[in-house]
mmCIF file with all atom_site columns, C-alpha atoms in Angstrom:
data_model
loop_
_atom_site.group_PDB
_atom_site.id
_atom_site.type_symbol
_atom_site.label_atom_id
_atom_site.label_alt_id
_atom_site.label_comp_id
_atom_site.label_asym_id
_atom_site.label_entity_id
_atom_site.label_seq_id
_atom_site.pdbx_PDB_ins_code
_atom_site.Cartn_x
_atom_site.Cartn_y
_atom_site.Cartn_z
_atom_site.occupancy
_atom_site.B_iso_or_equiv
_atom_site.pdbx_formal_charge
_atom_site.auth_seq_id
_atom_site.auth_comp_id
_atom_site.auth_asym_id
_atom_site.auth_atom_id
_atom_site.pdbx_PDB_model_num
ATOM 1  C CA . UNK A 1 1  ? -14.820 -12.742 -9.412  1.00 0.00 ? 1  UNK A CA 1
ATOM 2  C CA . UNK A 1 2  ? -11.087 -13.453 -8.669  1.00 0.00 ? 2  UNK A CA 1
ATOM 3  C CA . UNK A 1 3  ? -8.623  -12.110 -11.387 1.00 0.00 ? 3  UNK A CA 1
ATOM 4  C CA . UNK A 1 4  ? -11.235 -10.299 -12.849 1.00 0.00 ? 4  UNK A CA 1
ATOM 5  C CA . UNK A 1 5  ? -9.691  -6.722  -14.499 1.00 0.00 ? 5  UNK A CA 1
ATOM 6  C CA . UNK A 1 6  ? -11.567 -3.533  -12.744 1.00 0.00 ? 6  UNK A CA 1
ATOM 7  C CA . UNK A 1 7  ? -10.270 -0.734  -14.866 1.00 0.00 ? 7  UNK A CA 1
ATOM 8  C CA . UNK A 1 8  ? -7.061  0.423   -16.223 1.00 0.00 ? 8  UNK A CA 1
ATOM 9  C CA . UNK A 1 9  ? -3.981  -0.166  -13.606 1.00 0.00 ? 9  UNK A CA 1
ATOM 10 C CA . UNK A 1 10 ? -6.231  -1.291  -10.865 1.00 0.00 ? 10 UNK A CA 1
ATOM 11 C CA . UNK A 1 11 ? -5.104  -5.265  -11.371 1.00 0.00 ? 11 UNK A CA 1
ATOM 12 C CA . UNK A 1 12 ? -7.607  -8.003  -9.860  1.00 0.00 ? 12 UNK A CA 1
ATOM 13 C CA . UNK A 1 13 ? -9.876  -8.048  -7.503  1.00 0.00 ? 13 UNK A CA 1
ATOM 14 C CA . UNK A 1 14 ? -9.357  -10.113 -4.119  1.00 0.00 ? 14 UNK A CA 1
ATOM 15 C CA . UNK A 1 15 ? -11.477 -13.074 -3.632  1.00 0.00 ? 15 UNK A CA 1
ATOM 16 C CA . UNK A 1 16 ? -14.686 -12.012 -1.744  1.00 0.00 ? 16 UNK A CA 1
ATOM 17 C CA . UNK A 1 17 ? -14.448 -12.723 2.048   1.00 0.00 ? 17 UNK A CA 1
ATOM 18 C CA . UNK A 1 18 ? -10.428 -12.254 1.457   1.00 0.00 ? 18 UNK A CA 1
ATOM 19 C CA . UNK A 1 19 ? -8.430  -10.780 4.102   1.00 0.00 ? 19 UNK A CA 1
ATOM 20 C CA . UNK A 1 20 ? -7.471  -6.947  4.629   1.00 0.00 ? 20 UNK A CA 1
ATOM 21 C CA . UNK A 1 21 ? -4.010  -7.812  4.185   1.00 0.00 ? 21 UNK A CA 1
ATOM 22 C CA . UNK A 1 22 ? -5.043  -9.770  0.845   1.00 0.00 ? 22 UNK A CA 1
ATOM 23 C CA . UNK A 1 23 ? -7.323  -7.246  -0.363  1.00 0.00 ? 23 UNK A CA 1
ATOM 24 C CA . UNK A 1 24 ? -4.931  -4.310  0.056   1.00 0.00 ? 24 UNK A CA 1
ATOM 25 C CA . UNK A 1 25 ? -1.959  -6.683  -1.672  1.00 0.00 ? 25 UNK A CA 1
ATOM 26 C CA . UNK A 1 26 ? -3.690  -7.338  -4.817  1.00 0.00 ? 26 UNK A CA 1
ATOM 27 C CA . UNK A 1 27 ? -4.374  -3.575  -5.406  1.00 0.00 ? 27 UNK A CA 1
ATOM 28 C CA . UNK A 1 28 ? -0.471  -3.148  -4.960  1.00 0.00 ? 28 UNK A CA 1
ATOM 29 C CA . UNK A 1 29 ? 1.337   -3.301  -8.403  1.00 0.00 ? 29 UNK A CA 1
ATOM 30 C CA . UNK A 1 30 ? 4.145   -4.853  -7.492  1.00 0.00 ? 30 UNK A CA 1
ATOM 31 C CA . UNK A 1 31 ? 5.847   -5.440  -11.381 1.00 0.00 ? 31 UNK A CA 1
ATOM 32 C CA . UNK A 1 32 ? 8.827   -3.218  -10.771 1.00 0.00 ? 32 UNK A CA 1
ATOM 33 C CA . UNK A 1 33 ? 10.702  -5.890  -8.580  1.00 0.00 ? 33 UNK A CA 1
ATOM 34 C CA . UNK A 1 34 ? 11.632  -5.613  -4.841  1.00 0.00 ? 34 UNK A CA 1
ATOM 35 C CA . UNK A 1 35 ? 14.012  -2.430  -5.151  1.00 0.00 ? 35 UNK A CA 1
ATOM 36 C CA . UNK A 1 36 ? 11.183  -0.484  -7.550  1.00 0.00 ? 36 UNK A CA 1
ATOM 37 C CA . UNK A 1 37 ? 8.401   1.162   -6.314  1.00 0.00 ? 37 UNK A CA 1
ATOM 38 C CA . UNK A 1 38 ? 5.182   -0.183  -6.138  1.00 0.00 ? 38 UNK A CA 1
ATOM 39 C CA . UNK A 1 39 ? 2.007   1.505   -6.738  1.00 0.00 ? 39 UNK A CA 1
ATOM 40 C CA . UNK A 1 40 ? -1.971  1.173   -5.481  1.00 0.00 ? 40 UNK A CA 1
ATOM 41 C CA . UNK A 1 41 ? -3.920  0.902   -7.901  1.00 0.00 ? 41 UNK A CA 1
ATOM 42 C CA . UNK A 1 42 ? -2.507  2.856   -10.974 1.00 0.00 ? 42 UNK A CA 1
ATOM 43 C CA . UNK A 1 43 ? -1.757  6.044   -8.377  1.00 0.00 ? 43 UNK A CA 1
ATOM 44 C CA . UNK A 1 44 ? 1.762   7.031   -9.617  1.00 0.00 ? 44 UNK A CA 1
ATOM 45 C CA . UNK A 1 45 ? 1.181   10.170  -9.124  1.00 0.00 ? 45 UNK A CA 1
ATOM 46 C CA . UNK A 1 46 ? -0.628  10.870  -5.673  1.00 0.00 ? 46 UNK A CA 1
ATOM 47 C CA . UNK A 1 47 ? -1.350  9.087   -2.375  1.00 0.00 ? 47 UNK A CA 1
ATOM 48 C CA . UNK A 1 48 ? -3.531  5.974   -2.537  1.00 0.00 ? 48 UNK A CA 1
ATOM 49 C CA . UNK A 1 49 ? -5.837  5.548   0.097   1.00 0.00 ? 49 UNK A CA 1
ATOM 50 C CA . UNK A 1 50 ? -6.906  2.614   1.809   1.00 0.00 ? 50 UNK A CA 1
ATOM 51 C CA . UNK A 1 51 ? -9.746  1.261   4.336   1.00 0.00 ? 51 UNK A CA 1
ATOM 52 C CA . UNK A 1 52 ? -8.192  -0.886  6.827   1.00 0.00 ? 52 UNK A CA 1
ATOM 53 C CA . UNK A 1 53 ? -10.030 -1.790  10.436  1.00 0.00 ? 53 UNK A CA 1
ATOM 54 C CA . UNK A 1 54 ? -12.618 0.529   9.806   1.00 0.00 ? 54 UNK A CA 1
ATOM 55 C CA . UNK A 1 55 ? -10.650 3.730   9.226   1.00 0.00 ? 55 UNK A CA 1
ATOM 56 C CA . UNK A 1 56 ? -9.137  5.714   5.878   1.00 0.00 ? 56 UNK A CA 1
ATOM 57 C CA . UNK A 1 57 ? -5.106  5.062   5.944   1.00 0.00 ? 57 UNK A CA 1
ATOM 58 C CA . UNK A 1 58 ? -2.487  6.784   2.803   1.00 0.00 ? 58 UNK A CA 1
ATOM 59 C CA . UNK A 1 59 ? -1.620  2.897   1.181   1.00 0.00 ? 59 UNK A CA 1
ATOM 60 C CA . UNK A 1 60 ? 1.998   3.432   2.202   1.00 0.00 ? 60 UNK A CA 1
ATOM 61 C CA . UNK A 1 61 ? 0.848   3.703   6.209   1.00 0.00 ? 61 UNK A CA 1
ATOM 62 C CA . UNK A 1 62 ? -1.128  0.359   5.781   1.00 0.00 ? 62 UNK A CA 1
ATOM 63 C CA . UNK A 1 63 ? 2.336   -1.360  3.887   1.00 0.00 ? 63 UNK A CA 1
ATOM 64 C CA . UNK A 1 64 ? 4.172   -0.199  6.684   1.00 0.00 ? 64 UNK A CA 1
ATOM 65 C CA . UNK A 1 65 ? 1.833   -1.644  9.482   1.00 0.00 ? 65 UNK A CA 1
ATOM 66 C CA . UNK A 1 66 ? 0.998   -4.994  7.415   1.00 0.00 ? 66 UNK A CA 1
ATOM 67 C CA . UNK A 1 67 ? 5.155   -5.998  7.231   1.00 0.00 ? 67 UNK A CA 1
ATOM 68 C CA . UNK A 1 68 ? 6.459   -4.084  10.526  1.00 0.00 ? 68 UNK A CA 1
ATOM 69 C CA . UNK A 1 69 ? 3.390   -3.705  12.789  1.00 0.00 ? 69 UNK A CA 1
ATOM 70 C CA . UNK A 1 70 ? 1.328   -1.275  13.935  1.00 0.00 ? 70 UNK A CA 1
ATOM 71 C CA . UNK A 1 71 ? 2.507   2.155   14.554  1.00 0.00 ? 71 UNK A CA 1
ATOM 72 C CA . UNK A 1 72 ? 1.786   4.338   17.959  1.00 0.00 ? 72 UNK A CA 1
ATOM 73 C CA . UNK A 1 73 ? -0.054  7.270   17.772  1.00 0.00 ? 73 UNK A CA 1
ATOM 74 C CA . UNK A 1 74 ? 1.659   10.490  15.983  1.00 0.00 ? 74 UNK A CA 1
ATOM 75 C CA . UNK A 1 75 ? 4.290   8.243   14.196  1.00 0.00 ? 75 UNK A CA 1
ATOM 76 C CA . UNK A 1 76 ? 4.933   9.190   10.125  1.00 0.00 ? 76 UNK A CA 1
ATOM 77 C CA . UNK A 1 77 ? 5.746   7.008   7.856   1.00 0.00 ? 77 UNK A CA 1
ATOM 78 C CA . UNK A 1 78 ? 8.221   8.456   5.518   1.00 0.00 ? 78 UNK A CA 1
ATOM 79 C CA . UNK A 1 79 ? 9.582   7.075   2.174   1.00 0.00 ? 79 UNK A CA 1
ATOM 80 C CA . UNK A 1 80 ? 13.568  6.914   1.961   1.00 0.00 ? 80 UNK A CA 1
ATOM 81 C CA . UNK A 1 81 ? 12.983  7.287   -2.191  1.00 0.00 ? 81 UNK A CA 1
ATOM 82 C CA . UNK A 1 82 ? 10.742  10.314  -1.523  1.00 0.00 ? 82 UNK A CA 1
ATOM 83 C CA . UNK A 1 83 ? 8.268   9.363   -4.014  1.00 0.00 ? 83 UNK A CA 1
ATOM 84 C CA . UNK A 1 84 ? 4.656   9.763   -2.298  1.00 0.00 ? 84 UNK A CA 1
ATOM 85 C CA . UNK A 1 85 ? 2.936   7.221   -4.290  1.00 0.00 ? 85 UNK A CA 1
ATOM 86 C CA . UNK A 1 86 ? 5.030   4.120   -3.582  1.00 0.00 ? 86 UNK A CA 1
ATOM 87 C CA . UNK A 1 87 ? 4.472   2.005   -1.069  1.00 0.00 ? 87 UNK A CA 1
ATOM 88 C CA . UNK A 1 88 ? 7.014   -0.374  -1.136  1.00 0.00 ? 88 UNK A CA 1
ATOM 89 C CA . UNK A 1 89 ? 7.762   -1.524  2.115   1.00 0.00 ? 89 UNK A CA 1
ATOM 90 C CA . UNK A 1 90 ? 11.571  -1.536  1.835   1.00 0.00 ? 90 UNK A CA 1
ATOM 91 C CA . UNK A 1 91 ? 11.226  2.204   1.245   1.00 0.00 ? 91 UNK A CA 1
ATOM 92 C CA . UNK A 1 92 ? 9.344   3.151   3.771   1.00 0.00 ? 92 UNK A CA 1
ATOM 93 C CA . UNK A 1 93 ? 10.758  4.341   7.139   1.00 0.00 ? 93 UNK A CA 1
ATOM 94 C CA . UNK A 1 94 ? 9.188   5.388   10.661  1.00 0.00 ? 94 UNK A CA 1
ATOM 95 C CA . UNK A 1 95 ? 10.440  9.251   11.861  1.00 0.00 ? 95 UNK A CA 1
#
């Protein structure tokens, strides 16, 4: 069902059998350009959440790992724009 709509401002599906890294991706509205912030799945105002390797992550913690790697234990993830929903990975920042 690739492309197919799920809602409002949840985008398309991945293909089935897709990666995690795919799969998370194509819920990431990405429309605003590479200095905008980017949203998962329509959540502009709160957190989105993500299941990645078995295990509940906030969307901006799984953009950070996916592009820089994983993080060690007790590390945040902050956002230099300070806006909680976006998870653009040129805002986001380990401390």
């Amino acid at each position: 069902m690739t492309g197919k709509k799920r809602g409002p401002d949840k985008g398309p599906r991945a293909p089935v059998g897709s990666s995690p890294e795919e799969r998370f991706w194509s819920k990431v509205d990405k429309s605003a350009g590479h200095d905008g912030h980017w949203y998962m799945g329509g959540q502009r105002k709160a957190y989105g959440l993500f299941t990645y390797k078995g295990r509940s992550y906030l969307a901006h913690r799984v953009a950070y790992i996916l592009t820089y790697g994983d993080l060690e234990d007790g590390m945040l993830v902050r956002h230099r724009c300070d806006y909680a929903p976006c998870c653009n990975p040129a805002h986001l920042i380990v401390g």
